[in-house]
mmCIF file of C-alpha atoms in Angstrom:
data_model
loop_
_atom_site.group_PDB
_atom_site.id
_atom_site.type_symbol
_atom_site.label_atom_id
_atom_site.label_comp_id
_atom_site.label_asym_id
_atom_site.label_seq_id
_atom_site.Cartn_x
_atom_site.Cartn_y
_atom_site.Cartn_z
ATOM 1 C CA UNK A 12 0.000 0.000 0.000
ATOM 2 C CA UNK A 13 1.590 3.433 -1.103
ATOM 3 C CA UNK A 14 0.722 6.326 0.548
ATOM 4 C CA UNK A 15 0.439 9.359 -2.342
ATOM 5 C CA UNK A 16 1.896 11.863 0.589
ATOM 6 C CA UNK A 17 5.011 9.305 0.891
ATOM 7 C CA UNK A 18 5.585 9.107 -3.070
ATOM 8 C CA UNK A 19 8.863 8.111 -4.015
ATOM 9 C CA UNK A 20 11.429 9.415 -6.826
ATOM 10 C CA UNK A 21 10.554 6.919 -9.550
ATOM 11 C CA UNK A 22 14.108 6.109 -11.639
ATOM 12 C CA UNK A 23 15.230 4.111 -14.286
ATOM 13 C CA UNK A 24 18.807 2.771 -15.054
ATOM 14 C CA UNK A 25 20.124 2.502 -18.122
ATOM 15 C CA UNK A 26 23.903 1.027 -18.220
ATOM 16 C CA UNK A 27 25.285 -2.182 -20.169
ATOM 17 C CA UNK A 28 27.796 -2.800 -17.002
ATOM 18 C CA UNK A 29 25.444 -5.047 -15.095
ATOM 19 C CA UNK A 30 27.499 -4.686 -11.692
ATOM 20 C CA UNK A 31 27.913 -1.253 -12.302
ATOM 21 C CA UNK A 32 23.970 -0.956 -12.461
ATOM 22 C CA UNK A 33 23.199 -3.069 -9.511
ATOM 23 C CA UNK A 34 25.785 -1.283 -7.053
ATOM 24 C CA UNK A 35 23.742 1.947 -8.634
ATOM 25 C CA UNK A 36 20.422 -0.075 -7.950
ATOM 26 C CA UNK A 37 21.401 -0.714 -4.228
ATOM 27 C CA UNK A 38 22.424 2.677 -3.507
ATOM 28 C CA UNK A 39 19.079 4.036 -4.661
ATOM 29 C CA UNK A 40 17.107 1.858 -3.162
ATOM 30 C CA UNK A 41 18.358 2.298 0.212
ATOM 31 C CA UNK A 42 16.796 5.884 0.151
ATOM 32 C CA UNK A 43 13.790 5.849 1.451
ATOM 33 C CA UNK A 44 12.537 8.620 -1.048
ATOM 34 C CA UNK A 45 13.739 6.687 -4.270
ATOM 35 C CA UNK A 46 12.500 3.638 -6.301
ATOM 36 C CA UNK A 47 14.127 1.601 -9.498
ATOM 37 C CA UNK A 48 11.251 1.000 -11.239
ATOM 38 C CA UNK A 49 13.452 -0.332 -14.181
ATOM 39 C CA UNK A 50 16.431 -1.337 -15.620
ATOM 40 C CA UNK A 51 17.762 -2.119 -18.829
ATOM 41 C CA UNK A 52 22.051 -2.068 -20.656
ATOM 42 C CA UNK A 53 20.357 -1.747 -24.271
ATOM 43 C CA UNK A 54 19.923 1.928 -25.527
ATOM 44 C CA UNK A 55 16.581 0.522 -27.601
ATOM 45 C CA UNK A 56 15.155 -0.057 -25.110
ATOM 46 C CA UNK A 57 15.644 2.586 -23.037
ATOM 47 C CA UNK A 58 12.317 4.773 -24.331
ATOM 48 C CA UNK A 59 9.916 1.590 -24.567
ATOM 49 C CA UNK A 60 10.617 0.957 -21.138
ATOM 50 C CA UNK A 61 10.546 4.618 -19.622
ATOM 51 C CA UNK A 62 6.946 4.578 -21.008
ATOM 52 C CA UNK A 63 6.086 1.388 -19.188
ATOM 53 C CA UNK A 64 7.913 2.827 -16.214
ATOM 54 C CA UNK A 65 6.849 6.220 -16.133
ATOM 55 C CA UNK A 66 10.077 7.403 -14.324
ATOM 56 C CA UNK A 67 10.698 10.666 -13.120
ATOM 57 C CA UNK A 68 14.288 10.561 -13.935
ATOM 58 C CA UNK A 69 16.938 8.129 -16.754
ATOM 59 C CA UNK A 70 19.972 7.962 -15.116
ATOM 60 C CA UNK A 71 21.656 7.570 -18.946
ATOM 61 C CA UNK A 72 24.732 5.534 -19.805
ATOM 62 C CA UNK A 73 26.557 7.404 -22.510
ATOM 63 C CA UNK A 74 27.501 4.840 -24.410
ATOM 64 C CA UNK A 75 25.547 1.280 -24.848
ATOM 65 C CA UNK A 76 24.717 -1.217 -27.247
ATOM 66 C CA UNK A 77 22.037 -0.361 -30.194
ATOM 67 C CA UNK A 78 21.717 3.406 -29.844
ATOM 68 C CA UNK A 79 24.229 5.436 -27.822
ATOM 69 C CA UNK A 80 23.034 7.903 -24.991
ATOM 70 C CA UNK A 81 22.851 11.102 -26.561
ATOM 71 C CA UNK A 82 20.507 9.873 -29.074
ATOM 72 C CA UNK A 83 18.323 7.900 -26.456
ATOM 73 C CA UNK A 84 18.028 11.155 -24.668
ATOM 74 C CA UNK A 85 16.769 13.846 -27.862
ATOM 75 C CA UNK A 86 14.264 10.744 -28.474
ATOM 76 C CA UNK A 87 13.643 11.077 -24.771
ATOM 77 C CA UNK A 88 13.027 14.073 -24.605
ATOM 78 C CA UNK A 89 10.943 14.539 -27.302
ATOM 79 C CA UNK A 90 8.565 11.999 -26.952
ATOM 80 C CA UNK A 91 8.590 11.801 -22.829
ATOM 81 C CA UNK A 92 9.722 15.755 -22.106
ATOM 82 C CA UNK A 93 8.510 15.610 -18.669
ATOM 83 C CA UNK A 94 11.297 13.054 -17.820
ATOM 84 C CA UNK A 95 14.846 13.954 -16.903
ATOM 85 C CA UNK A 96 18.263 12.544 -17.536
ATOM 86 C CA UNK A 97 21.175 12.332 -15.383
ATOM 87 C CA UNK A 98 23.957 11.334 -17.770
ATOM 88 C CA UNK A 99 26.024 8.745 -16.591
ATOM 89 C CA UNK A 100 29.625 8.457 -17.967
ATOM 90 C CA UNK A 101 33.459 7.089 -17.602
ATOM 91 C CA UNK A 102 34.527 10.571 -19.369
ATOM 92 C CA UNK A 103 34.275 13.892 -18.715
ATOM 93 C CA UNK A 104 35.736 15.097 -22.160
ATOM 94 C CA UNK A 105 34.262 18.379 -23.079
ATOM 95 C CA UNK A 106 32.599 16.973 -26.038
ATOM 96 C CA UNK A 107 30.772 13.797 -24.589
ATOM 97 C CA UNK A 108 29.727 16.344 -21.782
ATOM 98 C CA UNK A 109 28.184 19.026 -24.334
ATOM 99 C CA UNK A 110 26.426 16.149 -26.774
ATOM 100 C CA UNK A 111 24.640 15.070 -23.230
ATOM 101 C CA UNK A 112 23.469 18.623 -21.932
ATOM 102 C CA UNK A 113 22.778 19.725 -25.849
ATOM 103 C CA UNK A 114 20.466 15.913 -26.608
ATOM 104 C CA UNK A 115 18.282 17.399 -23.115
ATOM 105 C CA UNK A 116 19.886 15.939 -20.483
ATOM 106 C CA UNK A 117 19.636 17.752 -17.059
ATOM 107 C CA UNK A 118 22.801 16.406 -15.559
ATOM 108 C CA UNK A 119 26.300 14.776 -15.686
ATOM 109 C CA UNK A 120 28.344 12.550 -13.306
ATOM 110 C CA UNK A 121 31.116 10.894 -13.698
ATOM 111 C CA UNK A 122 30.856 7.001 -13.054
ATOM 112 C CA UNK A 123 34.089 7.558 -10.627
ATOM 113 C CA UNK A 124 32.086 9.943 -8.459
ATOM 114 C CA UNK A 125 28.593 8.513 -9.012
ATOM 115 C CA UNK A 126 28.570 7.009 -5.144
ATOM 116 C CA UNK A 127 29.016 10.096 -3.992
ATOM 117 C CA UNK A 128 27.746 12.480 -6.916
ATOM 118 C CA UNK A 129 23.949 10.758 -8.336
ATOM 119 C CA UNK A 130 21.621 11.193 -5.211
ATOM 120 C CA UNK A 131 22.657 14.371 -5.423
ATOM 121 C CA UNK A 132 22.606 14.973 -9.104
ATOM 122 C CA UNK A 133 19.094 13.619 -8.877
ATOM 123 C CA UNK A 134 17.753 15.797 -6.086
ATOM 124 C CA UNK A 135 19.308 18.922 -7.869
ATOM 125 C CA UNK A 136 17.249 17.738 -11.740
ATOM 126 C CA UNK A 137 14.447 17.217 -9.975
ATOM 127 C CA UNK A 138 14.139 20.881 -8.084
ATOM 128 C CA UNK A 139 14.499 22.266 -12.053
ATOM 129 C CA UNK A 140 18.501 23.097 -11.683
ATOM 130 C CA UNK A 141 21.703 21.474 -14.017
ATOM 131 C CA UNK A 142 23.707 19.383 -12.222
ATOM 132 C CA UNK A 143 27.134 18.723 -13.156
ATOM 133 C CA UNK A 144 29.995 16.805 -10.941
ATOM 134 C CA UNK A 145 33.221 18.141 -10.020
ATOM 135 C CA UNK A 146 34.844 16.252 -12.256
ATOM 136 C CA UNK A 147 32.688 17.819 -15.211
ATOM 137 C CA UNK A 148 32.021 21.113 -13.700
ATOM 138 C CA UNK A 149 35.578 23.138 -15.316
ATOM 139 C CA UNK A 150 35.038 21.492 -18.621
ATOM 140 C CA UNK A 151 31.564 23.697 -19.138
ATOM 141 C CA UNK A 152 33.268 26.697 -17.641
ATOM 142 C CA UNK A 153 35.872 25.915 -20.199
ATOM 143 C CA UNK A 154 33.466 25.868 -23.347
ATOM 144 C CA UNK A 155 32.106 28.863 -21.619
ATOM 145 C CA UNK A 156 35.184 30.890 -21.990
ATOM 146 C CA UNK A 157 35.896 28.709 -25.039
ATOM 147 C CA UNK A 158 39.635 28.225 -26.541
ATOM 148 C CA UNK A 159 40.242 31.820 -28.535
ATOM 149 C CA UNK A 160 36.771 32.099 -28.344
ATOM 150 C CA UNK A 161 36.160 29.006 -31.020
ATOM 151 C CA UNK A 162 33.273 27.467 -28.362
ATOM 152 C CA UNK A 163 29.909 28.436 -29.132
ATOM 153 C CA UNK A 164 28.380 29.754 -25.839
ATOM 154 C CA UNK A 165 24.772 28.035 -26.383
ATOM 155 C CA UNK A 166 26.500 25.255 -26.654
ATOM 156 C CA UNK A 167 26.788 24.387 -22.937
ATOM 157 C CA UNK A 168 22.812 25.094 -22.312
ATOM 158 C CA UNK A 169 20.358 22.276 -22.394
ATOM 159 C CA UNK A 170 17.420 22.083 -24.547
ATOM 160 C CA UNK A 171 14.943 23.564 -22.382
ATOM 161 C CA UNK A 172 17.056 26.106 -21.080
ATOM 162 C CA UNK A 173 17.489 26.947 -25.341
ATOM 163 C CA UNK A 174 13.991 27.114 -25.560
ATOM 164 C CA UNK A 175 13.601 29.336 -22.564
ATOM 165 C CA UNK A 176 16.327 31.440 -24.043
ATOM 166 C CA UNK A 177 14.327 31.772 -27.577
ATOM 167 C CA UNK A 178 11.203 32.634 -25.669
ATOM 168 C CA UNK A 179 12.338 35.404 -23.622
ATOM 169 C CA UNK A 180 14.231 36.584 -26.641
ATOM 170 C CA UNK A 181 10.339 36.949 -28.397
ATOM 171 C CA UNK A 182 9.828 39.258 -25.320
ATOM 172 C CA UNK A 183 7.970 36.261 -23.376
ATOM 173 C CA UNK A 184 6.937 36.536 -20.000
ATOM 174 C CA UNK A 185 8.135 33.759 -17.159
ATOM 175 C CA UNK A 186 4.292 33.406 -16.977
ATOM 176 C CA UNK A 187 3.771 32.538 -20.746
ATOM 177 C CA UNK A 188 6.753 30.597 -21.177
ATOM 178 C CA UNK A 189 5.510 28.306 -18.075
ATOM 179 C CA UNK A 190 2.546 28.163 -19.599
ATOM 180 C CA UNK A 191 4.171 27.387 -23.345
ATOM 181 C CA UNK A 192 6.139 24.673 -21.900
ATOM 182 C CA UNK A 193 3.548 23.195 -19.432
ATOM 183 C CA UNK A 194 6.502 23.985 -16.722
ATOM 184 C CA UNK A 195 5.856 26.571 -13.776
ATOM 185 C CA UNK A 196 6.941 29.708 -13.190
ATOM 186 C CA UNK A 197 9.072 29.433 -10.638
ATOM 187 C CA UNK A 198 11.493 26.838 -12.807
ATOM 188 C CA UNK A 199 11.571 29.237 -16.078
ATOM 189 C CA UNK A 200 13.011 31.649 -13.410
ATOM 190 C CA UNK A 201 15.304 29.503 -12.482
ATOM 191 C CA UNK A 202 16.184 28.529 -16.272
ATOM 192 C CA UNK A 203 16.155 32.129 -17.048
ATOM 193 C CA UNK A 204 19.115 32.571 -14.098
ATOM 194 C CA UNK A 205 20.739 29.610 -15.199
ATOM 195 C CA UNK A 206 21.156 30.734 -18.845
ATOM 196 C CA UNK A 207 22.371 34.393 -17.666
ATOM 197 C CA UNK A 208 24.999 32.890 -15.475
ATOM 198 C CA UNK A 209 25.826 30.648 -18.314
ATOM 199 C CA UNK A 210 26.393 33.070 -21.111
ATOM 200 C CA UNK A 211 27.374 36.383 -19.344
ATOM 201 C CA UNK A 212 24.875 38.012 -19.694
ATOM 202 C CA UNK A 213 22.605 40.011 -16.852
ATOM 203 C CA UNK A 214 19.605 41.503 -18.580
ATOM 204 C CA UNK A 215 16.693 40.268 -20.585
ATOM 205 C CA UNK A 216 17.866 43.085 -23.230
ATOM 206 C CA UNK A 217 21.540 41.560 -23.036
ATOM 207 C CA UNK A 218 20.013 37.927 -23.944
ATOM 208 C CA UNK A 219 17.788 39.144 -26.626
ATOM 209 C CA UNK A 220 20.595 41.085 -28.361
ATOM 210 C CA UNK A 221 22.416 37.653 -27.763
ATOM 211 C CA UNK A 222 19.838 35.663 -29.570
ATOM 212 C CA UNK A 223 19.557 38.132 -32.672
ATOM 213 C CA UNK A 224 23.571 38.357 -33.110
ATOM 214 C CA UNK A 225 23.931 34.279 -32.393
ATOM 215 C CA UNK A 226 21.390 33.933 -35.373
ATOM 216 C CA UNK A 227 23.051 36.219 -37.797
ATOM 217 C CA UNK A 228 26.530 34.754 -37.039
ATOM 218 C CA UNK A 229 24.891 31.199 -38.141
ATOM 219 C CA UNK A 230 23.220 32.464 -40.862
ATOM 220 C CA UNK A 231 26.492 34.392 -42.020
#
């Protein structure tokens, strides 16, 4: 018997290292506000059983067997947008970090720090933040700054917090775009924050004239 006020953090694994996934599995379970409600190490599967599941969060593999993570993840989150992803992976190369956050997902942790990193990661997703771990955390910053300015800034922002960007850049309120994206208002705030921290910028007017000179450059 389930009590609704005692609901737990429904999660789904997806990793093709079985031990890896059951020490993962174990850890989870033993919080008393968490559930596994599935687990699977093939990336086909991945969105067949997440709508089965229903799972508030895919703690992703990067890289499995039949479809690798970043793709599971834009499929993800286009067909299922109200779940999150934590991406799970042994790198924290600056690439295999950005193709996570730019597919959707809402995190990254490093496999080495995933004891100590994932409850965490998953708490922080779940109140409408980015999580990254230590280990990944100087690699955005990096992109951020970018190597003689050869990064692209949007690069390191997530979808939704692209599509939060392109709203308020329309001159959208934090009311419509909550309502737009069936999110509340309170986490397009916090999305709106996020992407001002991210690219520098401390202004609605400063993102907006971001926006129009990011879309000439790419059309130039």
């Amino acid at each position: 018997m389930h009590h609704p006020s005692a609901a737990k953090v429904r999660v789904l694994l997806a990793d093709d290292h079985q031990m890896f996934r059951e020490a993962l599995c174990h850890l989870l379970q033993s919080q008393s506000d968490m559930e596994v409600v599935g687990q699977t190490g093939d990336g086909m599967q991945v969105v067949d059983l997440a709508r089965k599941t229903a799972p508030q969060i895919v703690c992703m593999d990067i890289s499995m067997p039949g479809m690798d993570g970043a793709e599971v993840t834009r499929i993800l989150r286009t067909v299922l947008p109200q779940v999150m992803v934590v991406a799970l992976s042994a790198y924290s190369d600056q690439q295999y970090v950005l193709d996570m956050l730019n597919a959707g997902a809402s995190g990254y942790v490093t496999k080495a720090e995933a004891s100590d990193e994932l409850l965490r990661a998953i708490r922080t997703v779940l109140s409408g933040r980015t999580y990254l771990c230590p280990d990944v955390a100087g690699v955005v910053t990096g992109a951020l700054v970018g190597q003689g300015g050869a990064a692209r800034p949007t690069a390191v922002l997530g979808a939704r917090e692209r599509q939060v960007l392109k709203l308020v850049a329309e001159g959208c309120t934090s009311v419509q775009i909550a309502d737009m994206l069936n999110i509340a208002p309170s986490t397009v705030e916090v999305h709106r924050r996020n992407i001002m921290r991210k690219l520098g910028r401390h202004s609605v007017a400063a993102l907006t004239r971001y926006v129009v000179n990011n879309e000439r450059g790419q059309r130039g």
